[in-house]
Short mmCIF file of C-alpha atoms in Angstrom, two decimals:
data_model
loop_
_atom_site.label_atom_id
_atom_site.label_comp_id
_atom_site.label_asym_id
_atom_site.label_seq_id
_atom_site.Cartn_x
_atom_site.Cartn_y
_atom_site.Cartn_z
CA UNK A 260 7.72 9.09 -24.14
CA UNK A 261 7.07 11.01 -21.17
CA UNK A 262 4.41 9.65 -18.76
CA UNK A 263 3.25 12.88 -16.68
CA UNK A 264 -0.15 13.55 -15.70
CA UNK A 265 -0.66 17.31 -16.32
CA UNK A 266 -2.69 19.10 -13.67
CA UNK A 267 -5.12 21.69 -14.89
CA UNK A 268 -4.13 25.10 -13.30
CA UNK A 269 -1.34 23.71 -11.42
CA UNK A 270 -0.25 25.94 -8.06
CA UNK A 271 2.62 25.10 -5.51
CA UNK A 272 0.91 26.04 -2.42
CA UNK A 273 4.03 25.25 -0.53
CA UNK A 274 7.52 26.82 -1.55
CA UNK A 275 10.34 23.94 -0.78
CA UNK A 276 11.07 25.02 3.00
CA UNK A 277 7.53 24.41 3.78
CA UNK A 278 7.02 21.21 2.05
CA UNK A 279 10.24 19.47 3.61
CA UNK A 280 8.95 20.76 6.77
CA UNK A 281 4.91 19.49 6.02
CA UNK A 282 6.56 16.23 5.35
CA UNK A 283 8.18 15.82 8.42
CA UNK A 284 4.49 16.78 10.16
CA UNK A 285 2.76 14.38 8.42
CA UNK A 286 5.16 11.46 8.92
CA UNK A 287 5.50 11.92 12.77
CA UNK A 288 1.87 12.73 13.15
CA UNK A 289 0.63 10.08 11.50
CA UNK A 290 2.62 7.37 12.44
CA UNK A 291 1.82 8.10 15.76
CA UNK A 292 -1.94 8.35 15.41
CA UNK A 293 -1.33 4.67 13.18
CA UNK A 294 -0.01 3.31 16.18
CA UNK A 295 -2.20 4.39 18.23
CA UNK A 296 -5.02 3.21 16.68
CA UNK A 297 -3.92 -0.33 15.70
CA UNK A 298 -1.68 -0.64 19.48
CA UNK A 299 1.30 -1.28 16.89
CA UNK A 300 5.04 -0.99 18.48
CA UNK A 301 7.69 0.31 15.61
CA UNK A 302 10.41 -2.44 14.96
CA UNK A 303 13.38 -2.15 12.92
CA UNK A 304 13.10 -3.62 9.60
CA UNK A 305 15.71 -4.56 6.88
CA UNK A 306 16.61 -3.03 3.51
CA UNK A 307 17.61 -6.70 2.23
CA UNK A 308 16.48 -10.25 2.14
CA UNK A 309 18.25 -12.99 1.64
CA UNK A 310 17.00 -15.31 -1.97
CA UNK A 311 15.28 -18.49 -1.83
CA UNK A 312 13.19 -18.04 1.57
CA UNK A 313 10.07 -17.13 0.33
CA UNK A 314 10.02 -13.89 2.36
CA UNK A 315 10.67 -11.28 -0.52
CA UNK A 316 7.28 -9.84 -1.84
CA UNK A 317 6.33 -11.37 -5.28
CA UNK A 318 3.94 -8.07 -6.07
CA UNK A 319 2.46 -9.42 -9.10
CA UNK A 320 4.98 -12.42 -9.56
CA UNK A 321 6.41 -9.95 -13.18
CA UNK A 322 8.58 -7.37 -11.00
CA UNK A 323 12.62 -8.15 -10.88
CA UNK A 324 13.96 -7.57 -7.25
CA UNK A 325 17.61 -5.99 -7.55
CA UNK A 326 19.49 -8.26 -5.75
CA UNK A 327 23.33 -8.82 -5.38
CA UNK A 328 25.86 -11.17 -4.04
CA UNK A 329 27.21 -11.55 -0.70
CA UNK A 330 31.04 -12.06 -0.52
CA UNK A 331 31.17 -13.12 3.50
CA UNK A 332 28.20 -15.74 2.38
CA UNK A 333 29.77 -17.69 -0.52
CA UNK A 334 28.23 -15.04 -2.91
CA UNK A 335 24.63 -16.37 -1.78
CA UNK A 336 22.22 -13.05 -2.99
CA UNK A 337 20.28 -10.88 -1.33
CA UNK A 338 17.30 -8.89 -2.56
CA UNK A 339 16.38 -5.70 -1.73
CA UNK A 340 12.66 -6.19 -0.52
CA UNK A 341 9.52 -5.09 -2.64
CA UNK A 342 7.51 -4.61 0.18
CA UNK A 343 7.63 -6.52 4.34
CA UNK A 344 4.02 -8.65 3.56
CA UNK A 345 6.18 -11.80 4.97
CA UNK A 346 8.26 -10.69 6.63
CA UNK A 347 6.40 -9.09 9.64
CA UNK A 348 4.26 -11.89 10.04
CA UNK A 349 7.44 -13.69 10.98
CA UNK A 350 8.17 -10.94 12.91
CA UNK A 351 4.66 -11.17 14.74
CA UNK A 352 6.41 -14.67 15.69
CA UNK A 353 9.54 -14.15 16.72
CA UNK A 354 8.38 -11.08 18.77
CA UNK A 355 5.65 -13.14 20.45
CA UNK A 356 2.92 -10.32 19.87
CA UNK A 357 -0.07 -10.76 21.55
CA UNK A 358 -3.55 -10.57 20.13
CA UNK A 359 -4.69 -7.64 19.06
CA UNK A 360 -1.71 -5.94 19.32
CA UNK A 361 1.29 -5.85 16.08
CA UNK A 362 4.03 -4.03 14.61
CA UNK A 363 4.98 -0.93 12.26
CA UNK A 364 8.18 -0.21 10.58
CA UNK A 365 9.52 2.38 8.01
CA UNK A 366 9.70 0.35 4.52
CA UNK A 367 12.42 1.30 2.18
CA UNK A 368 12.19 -0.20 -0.86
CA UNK A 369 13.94 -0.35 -5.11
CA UNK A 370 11.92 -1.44 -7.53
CA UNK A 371 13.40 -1.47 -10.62
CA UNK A 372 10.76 -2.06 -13.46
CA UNK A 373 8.16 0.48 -11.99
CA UNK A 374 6.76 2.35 -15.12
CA UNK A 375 7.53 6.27 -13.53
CA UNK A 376 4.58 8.68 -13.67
CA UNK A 377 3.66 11.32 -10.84
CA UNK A 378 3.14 8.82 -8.71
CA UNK A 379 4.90 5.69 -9.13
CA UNK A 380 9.51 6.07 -8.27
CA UNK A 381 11.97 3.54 -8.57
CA UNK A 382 12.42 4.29 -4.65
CA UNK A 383 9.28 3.39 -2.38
CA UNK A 384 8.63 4.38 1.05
CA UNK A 385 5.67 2.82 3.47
CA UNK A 386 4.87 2.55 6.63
CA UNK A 387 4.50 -1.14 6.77
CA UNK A 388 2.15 -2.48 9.30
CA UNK A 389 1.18 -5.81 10.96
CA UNK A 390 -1.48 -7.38 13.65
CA UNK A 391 -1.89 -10.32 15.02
CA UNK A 392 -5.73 -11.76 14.80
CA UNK A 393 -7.93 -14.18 16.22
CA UNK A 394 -9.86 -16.90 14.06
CA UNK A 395 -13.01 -15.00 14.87
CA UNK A 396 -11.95 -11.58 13.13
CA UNK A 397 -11.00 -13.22 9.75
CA UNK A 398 -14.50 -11.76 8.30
CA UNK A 399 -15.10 -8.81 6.49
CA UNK A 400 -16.92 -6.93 9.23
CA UNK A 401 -13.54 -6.68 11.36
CA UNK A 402 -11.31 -5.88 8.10
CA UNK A 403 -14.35 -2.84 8.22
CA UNK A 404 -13.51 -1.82 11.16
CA UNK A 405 -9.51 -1.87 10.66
CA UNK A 406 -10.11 0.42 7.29
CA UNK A 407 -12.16 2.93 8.78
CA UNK A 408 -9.89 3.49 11.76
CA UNK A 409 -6.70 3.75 9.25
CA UNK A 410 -8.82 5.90 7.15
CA UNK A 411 -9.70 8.49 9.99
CA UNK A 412 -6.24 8.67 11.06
CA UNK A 413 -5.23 9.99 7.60
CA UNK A 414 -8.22 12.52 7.94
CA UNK A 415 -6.76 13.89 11.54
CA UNK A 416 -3.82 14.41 9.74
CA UNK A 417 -5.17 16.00 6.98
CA UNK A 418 -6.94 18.47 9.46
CA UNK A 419 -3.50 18.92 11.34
CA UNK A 420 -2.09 19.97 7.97
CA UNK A 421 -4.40 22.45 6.91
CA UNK A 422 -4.83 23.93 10.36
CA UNK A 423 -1.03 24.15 9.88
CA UNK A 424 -1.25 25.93 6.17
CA UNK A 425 -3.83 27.56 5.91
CA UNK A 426 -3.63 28.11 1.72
CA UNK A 427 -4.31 24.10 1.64
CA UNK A 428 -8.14 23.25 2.22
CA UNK A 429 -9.04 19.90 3.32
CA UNK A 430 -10.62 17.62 0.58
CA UNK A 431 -10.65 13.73 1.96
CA UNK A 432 -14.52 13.34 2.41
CA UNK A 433 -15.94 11.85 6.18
CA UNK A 434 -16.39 8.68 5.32
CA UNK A 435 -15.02 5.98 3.36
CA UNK A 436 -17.13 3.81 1.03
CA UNK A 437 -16.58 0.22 0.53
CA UNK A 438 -17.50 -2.10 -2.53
CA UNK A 439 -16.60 -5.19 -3.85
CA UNK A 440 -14.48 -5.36 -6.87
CA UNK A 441 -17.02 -7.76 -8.23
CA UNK A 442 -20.00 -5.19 -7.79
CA UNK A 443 -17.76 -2.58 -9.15
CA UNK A 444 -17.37 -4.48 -12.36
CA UNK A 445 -21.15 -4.85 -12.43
CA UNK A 446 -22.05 -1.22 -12.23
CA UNK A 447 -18.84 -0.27 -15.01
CA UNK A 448 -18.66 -2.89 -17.03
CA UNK A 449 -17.57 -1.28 -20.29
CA UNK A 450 -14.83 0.11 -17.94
CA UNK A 451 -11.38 -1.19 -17.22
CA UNK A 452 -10.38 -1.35 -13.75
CA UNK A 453 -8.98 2.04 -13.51
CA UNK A 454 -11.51 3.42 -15.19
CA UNK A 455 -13.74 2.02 -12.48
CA UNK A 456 -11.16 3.42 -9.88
CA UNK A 457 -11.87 6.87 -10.99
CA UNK A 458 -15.38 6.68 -11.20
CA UNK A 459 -16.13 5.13 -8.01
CA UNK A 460 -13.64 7.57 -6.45
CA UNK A 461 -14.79 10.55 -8.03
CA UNK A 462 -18.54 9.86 -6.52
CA UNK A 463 -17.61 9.31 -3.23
CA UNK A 464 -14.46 10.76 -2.40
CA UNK A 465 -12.53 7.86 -0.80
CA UNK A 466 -13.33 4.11 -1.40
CA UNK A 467 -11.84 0.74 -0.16
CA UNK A 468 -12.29 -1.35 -3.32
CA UNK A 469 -12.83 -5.47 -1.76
CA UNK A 470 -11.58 -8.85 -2.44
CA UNK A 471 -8.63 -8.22 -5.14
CA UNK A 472 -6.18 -10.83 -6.34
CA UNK A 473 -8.69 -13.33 -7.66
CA UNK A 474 -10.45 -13.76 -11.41
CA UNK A 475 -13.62 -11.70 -11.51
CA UNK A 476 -17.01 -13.03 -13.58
CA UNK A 477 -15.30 -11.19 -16.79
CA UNK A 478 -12.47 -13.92 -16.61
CA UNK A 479 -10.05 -10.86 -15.52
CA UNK A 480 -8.77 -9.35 -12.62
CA UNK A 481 -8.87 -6.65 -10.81
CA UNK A 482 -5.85 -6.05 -10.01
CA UNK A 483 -2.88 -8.56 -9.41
CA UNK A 484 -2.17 -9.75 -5.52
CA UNK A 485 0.79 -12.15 -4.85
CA UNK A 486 -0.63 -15.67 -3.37
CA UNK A 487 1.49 -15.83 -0.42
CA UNK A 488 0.19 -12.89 1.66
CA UNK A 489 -3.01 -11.86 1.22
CA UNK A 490 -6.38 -13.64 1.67
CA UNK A 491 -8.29 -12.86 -2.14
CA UNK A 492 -9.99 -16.30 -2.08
CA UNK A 493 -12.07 -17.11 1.16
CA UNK A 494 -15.64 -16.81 0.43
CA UNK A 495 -16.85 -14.34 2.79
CA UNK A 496 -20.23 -13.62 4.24
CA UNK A 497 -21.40 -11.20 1.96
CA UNK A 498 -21.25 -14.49 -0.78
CA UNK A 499 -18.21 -12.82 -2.77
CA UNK A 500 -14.22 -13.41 -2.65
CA UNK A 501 -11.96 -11.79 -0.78
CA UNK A 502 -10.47 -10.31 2.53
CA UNK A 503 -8.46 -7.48 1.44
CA UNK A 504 -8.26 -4.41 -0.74
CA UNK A 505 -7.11 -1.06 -1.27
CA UNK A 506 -7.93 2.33 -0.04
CA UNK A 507 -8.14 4.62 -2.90
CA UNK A 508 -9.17 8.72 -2.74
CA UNK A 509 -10.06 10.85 -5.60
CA UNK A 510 -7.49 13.55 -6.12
CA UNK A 511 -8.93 16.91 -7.34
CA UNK A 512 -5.23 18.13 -8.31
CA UNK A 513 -4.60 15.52 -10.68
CA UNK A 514 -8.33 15.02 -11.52
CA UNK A 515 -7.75 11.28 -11.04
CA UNK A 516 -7.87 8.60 -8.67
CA UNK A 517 -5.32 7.17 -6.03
CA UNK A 518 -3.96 4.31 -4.10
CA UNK A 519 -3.02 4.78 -1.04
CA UNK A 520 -2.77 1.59 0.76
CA UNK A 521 -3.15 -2.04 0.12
CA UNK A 522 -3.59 -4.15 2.87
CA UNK A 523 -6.00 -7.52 3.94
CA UNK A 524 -6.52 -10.08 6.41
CA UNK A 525 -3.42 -12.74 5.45
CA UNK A 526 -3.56 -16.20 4.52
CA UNK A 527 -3.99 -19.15 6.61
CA UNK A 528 -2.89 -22.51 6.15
CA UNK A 529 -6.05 -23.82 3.83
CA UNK A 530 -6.40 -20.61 1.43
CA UNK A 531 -2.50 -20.38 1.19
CA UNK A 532 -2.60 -23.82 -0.51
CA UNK A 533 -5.76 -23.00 -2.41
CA UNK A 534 -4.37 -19.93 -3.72
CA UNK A 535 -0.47 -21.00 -4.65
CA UNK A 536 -3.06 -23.93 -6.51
CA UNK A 537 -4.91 -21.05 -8.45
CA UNK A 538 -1.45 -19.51 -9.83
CA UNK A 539 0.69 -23.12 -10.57
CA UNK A 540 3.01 -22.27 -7.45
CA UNK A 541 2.69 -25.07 -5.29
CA UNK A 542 6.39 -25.54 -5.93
CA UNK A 543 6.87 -22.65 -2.73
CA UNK A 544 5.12 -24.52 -0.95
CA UNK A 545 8.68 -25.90 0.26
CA UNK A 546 10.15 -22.27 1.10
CA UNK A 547 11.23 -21.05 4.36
CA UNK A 548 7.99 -18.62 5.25
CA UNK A 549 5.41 -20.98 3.38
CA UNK A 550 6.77 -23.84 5.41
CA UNK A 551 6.50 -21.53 8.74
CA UNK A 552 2.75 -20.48 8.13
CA UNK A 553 1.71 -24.41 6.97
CA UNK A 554 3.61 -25.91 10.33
CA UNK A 555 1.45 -23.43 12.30
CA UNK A 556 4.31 -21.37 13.77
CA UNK A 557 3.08 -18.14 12.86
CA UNK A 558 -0.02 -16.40 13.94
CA UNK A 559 -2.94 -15.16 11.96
CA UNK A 560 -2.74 -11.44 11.11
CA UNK A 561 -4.26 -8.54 9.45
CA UNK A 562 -1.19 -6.05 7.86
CA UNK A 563 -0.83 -3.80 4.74
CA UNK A 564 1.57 -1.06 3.58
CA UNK A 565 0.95 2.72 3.24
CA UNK A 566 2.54 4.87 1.26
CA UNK A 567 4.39 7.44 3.10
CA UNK A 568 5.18 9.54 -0.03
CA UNK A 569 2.02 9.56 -1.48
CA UNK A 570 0.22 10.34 1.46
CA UNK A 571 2.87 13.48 2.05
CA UNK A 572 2.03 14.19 -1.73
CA UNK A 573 -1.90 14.34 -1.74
CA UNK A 574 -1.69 16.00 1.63
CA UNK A 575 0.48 18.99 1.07
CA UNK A 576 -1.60 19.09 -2.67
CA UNK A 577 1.53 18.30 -4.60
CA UNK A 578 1.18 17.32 -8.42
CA UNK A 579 4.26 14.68 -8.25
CA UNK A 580 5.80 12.62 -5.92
CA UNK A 581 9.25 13.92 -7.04
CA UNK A 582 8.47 16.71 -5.15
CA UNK A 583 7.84 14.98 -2.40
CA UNK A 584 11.07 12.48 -2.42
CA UNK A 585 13.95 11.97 -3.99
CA UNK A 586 14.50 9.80 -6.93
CA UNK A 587 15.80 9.20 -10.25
CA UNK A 588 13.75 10.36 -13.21
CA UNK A 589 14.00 10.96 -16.94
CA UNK A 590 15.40 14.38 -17.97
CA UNK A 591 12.65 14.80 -20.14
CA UNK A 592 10.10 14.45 -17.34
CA UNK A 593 12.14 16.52 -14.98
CA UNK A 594 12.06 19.16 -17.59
CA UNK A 595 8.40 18.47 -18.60
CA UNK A 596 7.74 18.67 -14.27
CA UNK A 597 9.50 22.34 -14.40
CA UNK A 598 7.96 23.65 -17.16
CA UNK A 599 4.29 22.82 -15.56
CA UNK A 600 5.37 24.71 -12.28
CA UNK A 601 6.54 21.39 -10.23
CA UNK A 602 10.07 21.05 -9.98
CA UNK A 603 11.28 17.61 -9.03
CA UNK A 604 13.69 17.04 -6.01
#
C-alpha cells in the first residue's frame, strides 16, 4: 500500500537542471555557514563500523543495521552506520579538540527497515556534527543558544536560495520556538505525538520540541532516543527532563510537519548509567565506546545530525525526497510520484 503524502496543487518550481544545481548551493552554502557558526573542522568519516564496539547508532534499539563479513578479519562483521552519535565523540578524542571548538562530516548512511514515504529513503544523508563542551554549558540555556544559531544558518540559506530562484518564496519564520515535550503533551493531550508535531508547527512555523527519549506523565514517549548518546534524563533547570530535541518546521507544500535535525547535549558518565538502567542495557556497559566515556577518556560534547536531503527538499519546495536523491522505491510509488507531477530520481 503506497505511503505518499499527496500535496494539494502540487508545482515543480524547479525543472531537474535547476534542482541538481540548487542542491549543490545549498550543501556548500550551508555547510560552510554550519561551520562557521559552531568553529567545526570537516573530518572524514566512515561508511562502516566494525560489530560489538558499541559505536554503531542503536536509533530506537528496533532498526537492523546491514552488516556483512570481513574476509581479511576472520569474517568478523561490519555494519554500515545508522547515524556517527558515537562515533565523533571518539573522534573529539582522538583529534584532541579543544573547547568550544568540534567536528562535521558528510554522513552516509542504509537503513534497511525505514517505512518509505516522501520523506523517509533506505539511503540517508546528514551532515553530522560534534562539539566539545565544558561542565558549565550542560544546561538548557546553552543547548538555546546552539539551536538558534543552527536554526539561522538554515534561514541564510533559505534567503540565498530564493534570492537565487526567484519563483521560490521564503517560508521558514524568524524565529524558532522552543517547548518541552512534556508541556506539549499538556496543551494536546488527546493528540499523539505527531499530531502535536503538526500543531505546534503549524502555529509557529519552526519549533525545537525538548527533552525526548524519556517516559512522559502519560506513561509514553515522545519519541524514541537510543541511551548511549543523548542526554533525555538530567533534570534541568526549568524542573523537566531532558537536554536534547529536534528541530521541526511546518511545511506548507506537504501541509504537514518536519524533522529536520535531532541533536542534544550527550551523556556523561552518571546519566549514561542512569539511562542504559531505564532501558535493561546495562549489559553495554562493557562495550568499547561505553567503556571510553565511563573511564573519562572522552570529553563532554554537544552534536546532532542534519539532514542534508531534507533540508535540499523543503528548500528548493520539493514534494519528495526522491527528487531530491537517489534511492530505491516501490514502482507503485514511483508511478503514484509521476502521476502527481513529481518524478522520482
Amino acid at each position: 500500500m503506497s505511503k505518499v503524502i499527496q500535496p494539494i496543487h502540487y508545482e515543480r518550481l524547479l525543472d531537474m537542471r535547476q534542482t541538481e544545481q540548487g542542491i549543490k548551493l545549498i550543501k556548500d552554502f550551508f555547510q560552510q555557514n554550519l561551520s562557521t557558526e559552531l568553529r567545526l573542522r570537516r573530518v572524514t568519516a566512515p561508511l562502516f563500523v566494525l560489530k560489538g564496539l558499541g559505536i554503531n547508532d542503536d536509533l530506537n534499539g528496533v532498526e537492523r543495521p546491514v552488516s556483512f563479513p570481513i574476509k581479511d578479519l576472520g569474517d568478523a562483521r561490519a555494519e554500515v552506520v545508522h547515524s556517527l552519535a558515537k562515533w565523533k565523540r571518539l573522534t573529539l578524542a582522538e583529534y584532541e579538540i579543544e573547547r568550544g571548538y568540534g567536528v562535521y562530516t558528510d554522513m552516509n548512511a542504509i537503513r534497511a527497515d525505514e517505512e518509505l514515504d516522501n520523506l523517509h529513503s533506505l539511503y540517508v544523508d546528514q551532515w553530522d556534527w560534534e562539539a566539545v563542551i565544558a561542565r558549565e554549558d550542560r544546561n538548557l540555556a546553552f543547548l538555546r543558544s546552539v539551536v538558534e544559531r543552527i536554526y539561522a544558518a538554515m534561514r541564510r540559506t533559505e534567503y540565498l536560495t530564493c534570492e537565487t530562484y526567484p519563483q521560490l518564496k521564503p517560508f521558514l519564520p524568524e524565529k524558532i520556538h522552543f517547548i518541552h515535550s512534556e508541556e506539549l503533551l499538556r496543551m494536546y493531550p488527546d493528540k499523539t505525538p505527531k499530531e502535536r508535531e503538526d500543531a505546534i508547527c503549524e502555529a509557529y512555523g519552526a519549533v525545537f520540541i525538548i527533552g525526548i527519549g524519556g517516559v512522559l506523565s502519560n506513561g509514553e514517549k515522545h519519541d524514541g532516543r537510543a541511551p548511549d548518546y543523548d542526554d533525555w534524563s538530567t533534570l534541568a533547570e526549568n524542573g523537566q527532563k531532558g537536554l536534547n530535541g529536534d528541530i521541526l518546521i511546518w511545511y506548507p507544500v506537504l501541509g504537514r510537519s518536519i524533522e529536520l535535525s535531532s541533536m542534544g547535549i550527550r551523556v556523561d558518565k552518571e546519566s549514561l548509567l542512569r539511562q542504559l538502567a531505564i532501558e535493561g542495557q546495562e549489559q553495554r556497559e562493557q562495550l568499547f565506546f561505553h567503556q571510553q566515556l565511563l573511564q573519562g577518556r572522552l570529553p563532554l560534547s554537544i552534536g546532532g545530525g542534519i539532514g542534508q536531503s531534507r533540508l535540499c527538499m523543503v528548500l528548493l519546495h520539493k514534494a519528495h525526497v526522491g527528487e531530491i536523491q537517489a534511492s530505491i522505491w516501490p514502482d507503485d510509488m514511483r508511478q503514484e510520484c509521476r502521476q502527481l507531477g513529481m518524478p522520482l530520481i
